[in-house]
mmCIF file of C-alpha atoms in Angstrom:
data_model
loop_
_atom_site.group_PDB
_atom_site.id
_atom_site.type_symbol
_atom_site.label_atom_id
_atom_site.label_comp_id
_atom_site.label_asym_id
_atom_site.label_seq_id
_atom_site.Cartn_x
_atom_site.Cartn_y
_atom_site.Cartn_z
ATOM 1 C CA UNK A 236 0.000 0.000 0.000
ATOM 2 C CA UNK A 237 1.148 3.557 -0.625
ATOM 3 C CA UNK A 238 0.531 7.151 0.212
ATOM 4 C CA UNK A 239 1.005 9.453 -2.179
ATOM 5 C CA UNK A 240 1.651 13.323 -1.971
ATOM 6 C CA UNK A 241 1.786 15.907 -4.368
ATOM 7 C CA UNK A 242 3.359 19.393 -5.040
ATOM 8 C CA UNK A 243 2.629 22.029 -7.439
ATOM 9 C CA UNK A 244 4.124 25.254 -8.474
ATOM 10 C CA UNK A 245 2.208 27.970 -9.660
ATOM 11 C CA UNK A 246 3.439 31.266 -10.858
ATOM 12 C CA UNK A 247 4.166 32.520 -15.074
ATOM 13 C CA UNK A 248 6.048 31.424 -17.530
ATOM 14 C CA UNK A 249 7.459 33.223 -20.665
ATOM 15 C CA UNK A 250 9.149 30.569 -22.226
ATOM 16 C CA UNK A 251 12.309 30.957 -24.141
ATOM 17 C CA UNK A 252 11.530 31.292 -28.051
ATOM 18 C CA UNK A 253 13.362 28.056 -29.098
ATOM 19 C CA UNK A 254 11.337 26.160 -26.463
ATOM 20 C CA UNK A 255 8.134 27.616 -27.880
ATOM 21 C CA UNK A 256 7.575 24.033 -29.461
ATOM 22 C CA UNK A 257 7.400 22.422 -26.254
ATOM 23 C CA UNK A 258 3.873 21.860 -24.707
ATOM 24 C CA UNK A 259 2.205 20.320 -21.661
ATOM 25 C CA UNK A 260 -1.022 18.786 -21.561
ATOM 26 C CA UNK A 261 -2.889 16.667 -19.238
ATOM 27 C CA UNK A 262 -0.533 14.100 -19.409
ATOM 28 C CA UNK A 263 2.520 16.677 -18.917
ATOM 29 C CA UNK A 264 4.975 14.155 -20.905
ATOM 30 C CA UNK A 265 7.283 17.025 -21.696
ATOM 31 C CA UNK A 266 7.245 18.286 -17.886
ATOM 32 C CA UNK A 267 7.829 14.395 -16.850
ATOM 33 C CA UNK A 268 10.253 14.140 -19.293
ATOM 34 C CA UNK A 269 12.332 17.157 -17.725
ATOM 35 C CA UNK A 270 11.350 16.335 -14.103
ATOM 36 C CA UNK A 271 12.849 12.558 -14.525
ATOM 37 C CA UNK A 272 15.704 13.860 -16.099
ATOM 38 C CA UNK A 273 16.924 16.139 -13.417
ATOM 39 C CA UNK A 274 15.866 14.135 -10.946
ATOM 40 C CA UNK A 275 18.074 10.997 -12.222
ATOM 41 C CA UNK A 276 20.935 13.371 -12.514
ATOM 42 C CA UNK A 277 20.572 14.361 -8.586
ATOM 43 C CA UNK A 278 19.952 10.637 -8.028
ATOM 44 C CA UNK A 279 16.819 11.304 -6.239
ATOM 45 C CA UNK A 280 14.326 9.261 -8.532
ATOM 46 C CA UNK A 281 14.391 6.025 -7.860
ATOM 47 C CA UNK A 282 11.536 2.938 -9.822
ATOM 48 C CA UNK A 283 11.889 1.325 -5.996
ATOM 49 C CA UNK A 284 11.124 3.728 -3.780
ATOM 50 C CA UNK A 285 12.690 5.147 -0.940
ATOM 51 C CA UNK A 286 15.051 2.303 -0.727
ATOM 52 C CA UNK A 287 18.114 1.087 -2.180
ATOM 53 C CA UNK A 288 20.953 -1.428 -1.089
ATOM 54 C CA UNK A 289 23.862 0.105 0.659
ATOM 55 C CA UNK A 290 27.086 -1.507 1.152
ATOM 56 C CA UNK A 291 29.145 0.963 3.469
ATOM 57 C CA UNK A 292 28.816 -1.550 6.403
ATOM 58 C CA UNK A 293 30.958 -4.730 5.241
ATOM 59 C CA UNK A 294 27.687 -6.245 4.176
ATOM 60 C CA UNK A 295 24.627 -5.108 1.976
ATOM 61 C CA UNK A 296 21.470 -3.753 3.498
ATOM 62 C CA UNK A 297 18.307 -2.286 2.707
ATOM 63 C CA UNK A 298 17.907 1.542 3.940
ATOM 64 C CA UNK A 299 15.490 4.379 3.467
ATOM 65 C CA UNK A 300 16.707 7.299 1.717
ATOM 66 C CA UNK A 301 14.078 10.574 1.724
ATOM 67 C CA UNK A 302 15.359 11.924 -1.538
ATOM 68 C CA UNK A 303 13.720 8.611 -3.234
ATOM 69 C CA UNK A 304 10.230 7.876 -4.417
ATOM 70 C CA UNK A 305 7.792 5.161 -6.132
ATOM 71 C CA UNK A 306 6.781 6.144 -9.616
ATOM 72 C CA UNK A 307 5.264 9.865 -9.766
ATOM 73 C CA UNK A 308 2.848 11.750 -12.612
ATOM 74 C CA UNK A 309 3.340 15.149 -13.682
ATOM 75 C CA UNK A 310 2.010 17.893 -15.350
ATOM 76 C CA UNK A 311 1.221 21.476 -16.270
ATOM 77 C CA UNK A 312 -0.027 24.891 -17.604
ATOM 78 C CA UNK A 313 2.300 26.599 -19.790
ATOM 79 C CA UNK A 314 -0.639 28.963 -21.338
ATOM 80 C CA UNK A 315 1.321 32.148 -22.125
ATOM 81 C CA UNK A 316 -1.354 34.549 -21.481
ATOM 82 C CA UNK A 317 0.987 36.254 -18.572
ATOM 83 C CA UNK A 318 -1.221 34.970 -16.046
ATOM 84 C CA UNK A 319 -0.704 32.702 -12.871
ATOM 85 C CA UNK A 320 -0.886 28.969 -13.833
ATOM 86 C CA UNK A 321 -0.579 25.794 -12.026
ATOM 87 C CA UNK A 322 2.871 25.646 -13.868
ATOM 88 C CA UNK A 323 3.769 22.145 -12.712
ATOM 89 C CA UNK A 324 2.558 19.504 -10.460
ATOM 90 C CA UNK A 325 4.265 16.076 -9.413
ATOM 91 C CA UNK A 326 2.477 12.972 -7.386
ATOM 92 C CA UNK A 327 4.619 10.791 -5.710
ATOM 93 C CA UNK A 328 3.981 6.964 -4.056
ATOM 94 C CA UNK A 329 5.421 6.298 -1.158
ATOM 95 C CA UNK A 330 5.250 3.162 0.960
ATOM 96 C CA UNK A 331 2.825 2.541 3.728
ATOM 97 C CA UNK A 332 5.957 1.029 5.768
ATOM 98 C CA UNK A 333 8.121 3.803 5.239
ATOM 99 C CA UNK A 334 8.685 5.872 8.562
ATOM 100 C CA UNK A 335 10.841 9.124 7.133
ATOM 101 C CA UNK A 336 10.699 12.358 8.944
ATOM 102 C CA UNK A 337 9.803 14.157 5.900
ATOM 103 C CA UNK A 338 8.301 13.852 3.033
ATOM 104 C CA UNK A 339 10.350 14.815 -0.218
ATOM 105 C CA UNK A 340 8.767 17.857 -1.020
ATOM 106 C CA UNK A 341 12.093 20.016 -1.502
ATOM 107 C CA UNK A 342 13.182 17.087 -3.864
ATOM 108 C CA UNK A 343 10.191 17.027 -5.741
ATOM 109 C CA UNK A 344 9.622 20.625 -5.790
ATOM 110 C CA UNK A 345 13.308 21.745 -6.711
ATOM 111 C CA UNK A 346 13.153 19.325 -10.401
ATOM 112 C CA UNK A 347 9.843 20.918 -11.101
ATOM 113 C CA UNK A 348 11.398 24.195 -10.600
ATOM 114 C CA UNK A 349 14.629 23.359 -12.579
ATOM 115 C CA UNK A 350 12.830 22.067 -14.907
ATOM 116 C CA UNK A 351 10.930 24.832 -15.748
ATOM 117 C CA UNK A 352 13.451 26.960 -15.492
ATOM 118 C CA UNK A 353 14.810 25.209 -18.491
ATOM 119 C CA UNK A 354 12.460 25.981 -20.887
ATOM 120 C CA UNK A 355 11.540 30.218 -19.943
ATOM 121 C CA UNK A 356 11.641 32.275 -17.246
ATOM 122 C CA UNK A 357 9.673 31.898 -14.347
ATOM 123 C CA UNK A 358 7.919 33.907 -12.031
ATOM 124 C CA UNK A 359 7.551 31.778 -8.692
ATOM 125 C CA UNK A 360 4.613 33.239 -6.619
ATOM 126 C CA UNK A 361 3.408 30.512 -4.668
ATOM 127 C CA UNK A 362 3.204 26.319 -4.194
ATOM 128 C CA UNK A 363 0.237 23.759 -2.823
ATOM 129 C CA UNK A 364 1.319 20.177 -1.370
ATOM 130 C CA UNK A 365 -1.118 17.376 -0.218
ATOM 131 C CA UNK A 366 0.717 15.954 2.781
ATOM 132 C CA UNK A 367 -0.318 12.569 3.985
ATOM 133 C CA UNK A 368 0.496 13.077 7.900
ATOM 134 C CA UNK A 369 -1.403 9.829 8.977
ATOM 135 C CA UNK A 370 1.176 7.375 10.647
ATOM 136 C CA UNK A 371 4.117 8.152 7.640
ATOM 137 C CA UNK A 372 5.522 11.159 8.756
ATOM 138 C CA UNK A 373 7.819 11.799 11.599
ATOM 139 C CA UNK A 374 9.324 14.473 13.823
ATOM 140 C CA UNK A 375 11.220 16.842 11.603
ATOM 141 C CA UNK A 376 12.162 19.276 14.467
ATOM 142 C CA UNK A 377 15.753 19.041 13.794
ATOM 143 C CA UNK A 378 15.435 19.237 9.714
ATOM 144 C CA UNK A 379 13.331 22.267 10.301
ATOM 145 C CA UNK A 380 15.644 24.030 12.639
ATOM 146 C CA UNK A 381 18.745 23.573 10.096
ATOM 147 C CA UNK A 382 16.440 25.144 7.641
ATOM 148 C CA UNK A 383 15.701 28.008 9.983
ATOM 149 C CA UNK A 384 19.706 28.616 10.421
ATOM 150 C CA UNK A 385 19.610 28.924 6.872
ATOM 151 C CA UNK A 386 17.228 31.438 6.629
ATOM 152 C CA UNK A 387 18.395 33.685 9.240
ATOM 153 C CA UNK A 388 21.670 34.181 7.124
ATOM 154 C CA UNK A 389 19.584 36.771 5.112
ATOM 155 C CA UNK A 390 19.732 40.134 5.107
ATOM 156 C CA UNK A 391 17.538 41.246 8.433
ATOM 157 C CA UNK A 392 15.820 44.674 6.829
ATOM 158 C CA UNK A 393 14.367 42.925 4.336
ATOM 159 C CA UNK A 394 10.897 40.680 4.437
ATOM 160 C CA UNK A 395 8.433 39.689 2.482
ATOM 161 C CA UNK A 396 4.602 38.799 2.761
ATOM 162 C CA UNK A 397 3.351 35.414 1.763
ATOM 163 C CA UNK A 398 -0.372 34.183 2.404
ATOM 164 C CA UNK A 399 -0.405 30.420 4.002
ATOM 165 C CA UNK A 400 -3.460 28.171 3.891
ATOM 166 C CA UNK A 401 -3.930 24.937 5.617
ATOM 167 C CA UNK A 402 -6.746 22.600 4.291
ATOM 168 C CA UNK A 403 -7.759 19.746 6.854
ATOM 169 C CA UNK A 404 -10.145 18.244 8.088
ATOM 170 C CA UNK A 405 -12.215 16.914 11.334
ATOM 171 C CA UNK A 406 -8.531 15.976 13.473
ATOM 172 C CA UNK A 407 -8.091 19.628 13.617
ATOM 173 C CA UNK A 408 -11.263 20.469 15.259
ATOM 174 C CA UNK A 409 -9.954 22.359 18.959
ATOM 175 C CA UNK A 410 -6.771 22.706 17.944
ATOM 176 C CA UNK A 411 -6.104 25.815 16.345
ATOM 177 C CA UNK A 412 -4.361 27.290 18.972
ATOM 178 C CA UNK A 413 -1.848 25.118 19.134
ATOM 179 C CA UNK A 414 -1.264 24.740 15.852
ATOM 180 C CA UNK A 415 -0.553 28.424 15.646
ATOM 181 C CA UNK A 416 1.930 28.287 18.387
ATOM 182 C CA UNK A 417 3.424 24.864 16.809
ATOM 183 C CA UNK A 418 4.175 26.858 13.880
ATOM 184 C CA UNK A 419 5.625 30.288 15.628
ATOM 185 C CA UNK A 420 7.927 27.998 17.300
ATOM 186 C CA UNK A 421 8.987 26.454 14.782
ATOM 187 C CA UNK A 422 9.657 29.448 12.177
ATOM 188 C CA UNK A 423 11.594 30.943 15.346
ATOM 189 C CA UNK A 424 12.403 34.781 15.189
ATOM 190 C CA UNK A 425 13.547 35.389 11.608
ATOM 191 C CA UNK A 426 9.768 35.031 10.541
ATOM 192 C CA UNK A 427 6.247 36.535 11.518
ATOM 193 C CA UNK A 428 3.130 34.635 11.724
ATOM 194 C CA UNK A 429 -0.346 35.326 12.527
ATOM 195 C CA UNK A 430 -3.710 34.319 11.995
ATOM 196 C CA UNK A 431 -5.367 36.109 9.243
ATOM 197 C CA UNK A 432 -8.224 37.693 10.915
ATOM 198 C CA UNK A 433 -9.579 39.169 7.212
ATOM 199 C CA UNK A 434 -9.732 37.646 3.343
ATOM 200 C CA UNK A 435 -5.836 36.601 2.592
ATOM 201 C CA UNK A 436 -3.997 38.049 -0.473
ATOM 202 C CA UNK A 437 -4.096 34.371 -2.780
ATOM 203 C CA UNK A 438 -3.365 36.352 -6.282
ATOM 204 C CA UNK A 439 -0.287 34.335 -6.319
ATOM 205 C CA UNK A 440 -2.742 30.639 -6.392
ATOM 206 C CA UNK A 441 -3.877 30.036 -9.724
ATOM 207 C CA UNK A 442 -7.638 29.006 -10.328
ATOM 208 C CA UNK A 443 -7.248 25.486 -10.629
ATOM 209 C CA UNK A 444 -10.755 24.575 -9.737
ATOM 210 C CA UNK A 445 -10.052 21.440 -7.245
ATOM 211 C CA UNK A 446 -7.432 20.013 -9.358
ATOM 212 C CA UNK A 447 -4.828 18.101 -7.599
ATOM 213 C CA UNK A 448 -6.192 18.933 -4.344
ATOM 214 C CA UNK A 449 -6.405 22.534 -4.647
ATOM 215 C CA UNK A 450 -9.707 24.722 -4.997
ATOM 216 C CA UNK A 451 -8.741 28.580 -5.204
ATOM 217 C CA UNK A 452 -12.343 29.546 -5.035
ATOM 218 C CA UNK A 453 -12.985 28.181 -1.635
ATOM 219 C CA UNK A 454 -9.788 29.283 -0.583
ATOM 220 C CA UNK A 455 -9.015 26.059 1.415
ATOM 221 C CA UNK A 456 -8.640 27.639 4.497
ATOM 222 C CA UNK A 457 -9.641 25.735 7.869
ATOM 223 C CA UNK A 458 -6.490 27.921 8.616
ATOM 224 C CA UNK A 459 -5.188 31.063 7.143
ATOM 225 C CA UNK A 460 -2.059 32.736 8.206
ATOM 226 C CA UNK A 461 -0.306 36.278 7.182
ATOM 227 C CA UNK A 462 3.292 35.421 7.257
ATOM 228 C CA UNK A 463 6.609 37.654 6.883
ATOM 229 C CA UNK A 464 9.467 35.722 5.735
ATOM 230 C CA UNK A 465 13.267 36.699 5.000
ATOM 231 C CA UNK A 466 12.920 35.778 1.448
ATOM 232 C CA UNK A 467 10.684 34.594 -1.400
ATOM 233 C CA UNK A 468 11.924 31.446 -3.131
ATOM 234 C CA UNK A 469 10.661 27.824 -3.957
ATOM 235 C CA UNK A 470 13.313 27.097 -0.756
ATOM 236 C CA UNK A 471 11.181 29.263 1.126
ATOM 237 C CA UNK A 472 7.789 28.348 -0.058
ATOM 238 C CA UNK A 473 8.930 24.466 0.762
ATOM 239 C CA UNK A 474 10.141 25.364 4.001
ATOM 240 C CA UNK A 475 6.800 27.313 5.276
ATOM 241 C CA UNK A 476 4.746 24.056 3.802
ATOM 242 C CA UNK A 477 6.519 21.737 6.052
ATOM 243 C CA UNK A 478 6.711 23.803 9.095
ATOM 244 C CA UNK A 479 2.957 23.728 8.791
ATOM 245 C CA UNK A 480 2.816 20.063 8.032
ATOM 246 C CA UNK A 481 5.490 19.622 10.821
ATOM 247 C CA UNK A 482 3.319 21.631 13.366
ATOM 248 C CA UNK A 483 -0.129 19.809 12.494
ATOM 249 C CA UNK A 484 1.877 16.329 12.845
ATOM 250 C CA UNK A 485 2.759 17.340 16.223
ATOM 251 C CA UNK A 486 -0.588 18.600 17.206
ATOM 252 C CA UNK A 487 -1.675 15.271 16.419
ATOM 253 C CA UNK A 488 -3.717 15.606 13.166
ATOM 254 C CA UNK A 489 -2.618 12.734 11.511
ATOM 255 C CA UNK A 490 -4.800 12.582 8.165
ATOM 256 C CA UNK A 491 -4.289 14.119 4.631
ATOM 257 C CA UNK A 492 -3.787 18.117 4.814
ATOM 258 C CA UNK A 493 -3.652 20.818 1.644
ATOM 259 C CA UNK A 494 -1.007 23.683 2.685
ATOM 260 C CA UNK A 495 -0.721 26.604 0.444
ATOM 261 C CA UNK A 496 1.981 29.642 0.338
ATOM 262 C CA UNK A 497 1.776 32.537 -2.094
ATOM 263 C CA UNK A 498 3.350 35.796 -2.327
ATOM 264 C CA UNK A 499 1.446 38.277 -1.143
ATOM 265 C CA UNK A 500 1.226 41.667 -2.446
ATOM 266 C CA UNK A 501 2.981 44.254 0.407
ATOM 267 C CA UNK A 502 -0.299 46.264 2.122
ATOM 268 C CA UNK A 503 -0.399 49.608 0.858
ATOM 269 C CA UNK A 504 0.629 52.804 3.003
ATOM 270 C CA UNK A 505 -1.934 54.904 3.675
ATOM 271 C CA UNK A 506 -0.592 58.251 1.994
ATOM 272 C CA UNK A 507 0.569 61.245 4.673
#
């Protein structure tokens, strides 16, 4: 048996004029074509899942690497009408017996990224994930705070506003506060957080209409939170997802969960 998850990047793409050939359509063979590619040259795509046989300790053994998964589907929208698209999207399998503290989101979502970057230039603005928290997914604490060091090496004047939705369902009933405070922890002082108390900015989602488990237009939001963040970058985006996904796996909602981040457009100053 398997779980599968799923990551999507949305955002614009002007693609390069001798990749104007190149289309995507439901079956998004070019955009698997790329994605596999990279992926094989990282050596994080793997026909067998997140295993493989290692022979660093005198004899061979079976081990569990995150950066591997069971056979994904891709796809995109690479309409150049200059507006936000669902630019790429990856599903992944991954074993029921797998115990991983994370899911390979930054994996999956860095070859989609590359490999749209190959073709045009892309405007990032924001990325959806289904997480399957159930029983797969462990404590990431330590991953997460590494990621935070990382983050703080950024210049400290600087932030920018991104829009974060969480999607779930009946496990998070009574639990919104400390989910909230999950989350603050676990961003630390280098970003802001708070729940949105009014409509969020999601101009950076594309209307997708409940494809791959994203619905703009009811703006998935059990949660919603304003967020300030040192930077804007698929890093980022991937970073704020699994905080989230972190913080609801510690709060004990163990089912599958929809987590959005978008740039947000900066509020405007009222003028003086």
């Amino acid at each position: 048996m398997y779980f599968e998850t799923l990551v999507a990047l949305h955002g614009v793409l002007d693609r390069y004029p001798w990749a104007s050939h190149l289309t995507c359509d439901a079956h998004g063979s070019e955009l698997y074509d790329l994605a596999m590619r990279r992926a094989e040259a990282y050596g994080w795509y793997s026909t067998g899942g997140w295993t493989y046989k290692y022979q660093g300790w005198g004899e061979a053994r079976i081990v569990q690497d995150p950066g591997r998964w069971a056979d994904a589907l891709a796809g995109g929208d690479w309409a150049q009408d200059g507006k936000v698209r669902e630019l790429a999207w990856m599903s992944a399998e991954i074993p029921i017996d797998v115990r991983e503290p994370r899911l390979p989101l930054l994996h999956m979502t860095r070859i989609l990224s590359d490999a749209v970057n190959r073709i045009g230039h892309v405007r990032f603005t924001g990325l959806h994930a289904v997480l399957p928290l159930q029983e797969l997914v462990g404590d990431a604490s330590d991953d997460l705070q590494a990621m935070r060091r990382w983050f703080a090496l950024t210049d400290p004047s600087t932030s920018v506003p991104v829009s974060v939705t969480v999607a779930v369902g009946p496990a998070m009933r009574g639990k919104e506060t400390a989910v909230s405070g999950a989350i603050r922890e676990r961003l630390g002082d280098i970003a802001e957080v708070e729940v949105a108390a009014e409509r969020l900015d999601l101009s950076g989602m594309a209307d997708v209409d409940g494809e791959h488990g994203y619905n703009k237009g009811r703006e998935r939001g059990v949660l919603r939170f304003a967020c300030r963040v040192p930077e804007w970058s698929v890093d980022a985006a991937v970073w704020l997802v699994e905080v989230v996904g972190d913080a609801l796996r510690a709060a004990e909602c163990a089912e599958q969960v929809v987590v959005t981040a978008s740039l947000a457009s900066p509020p405007h100053k009222a003028a003086g």
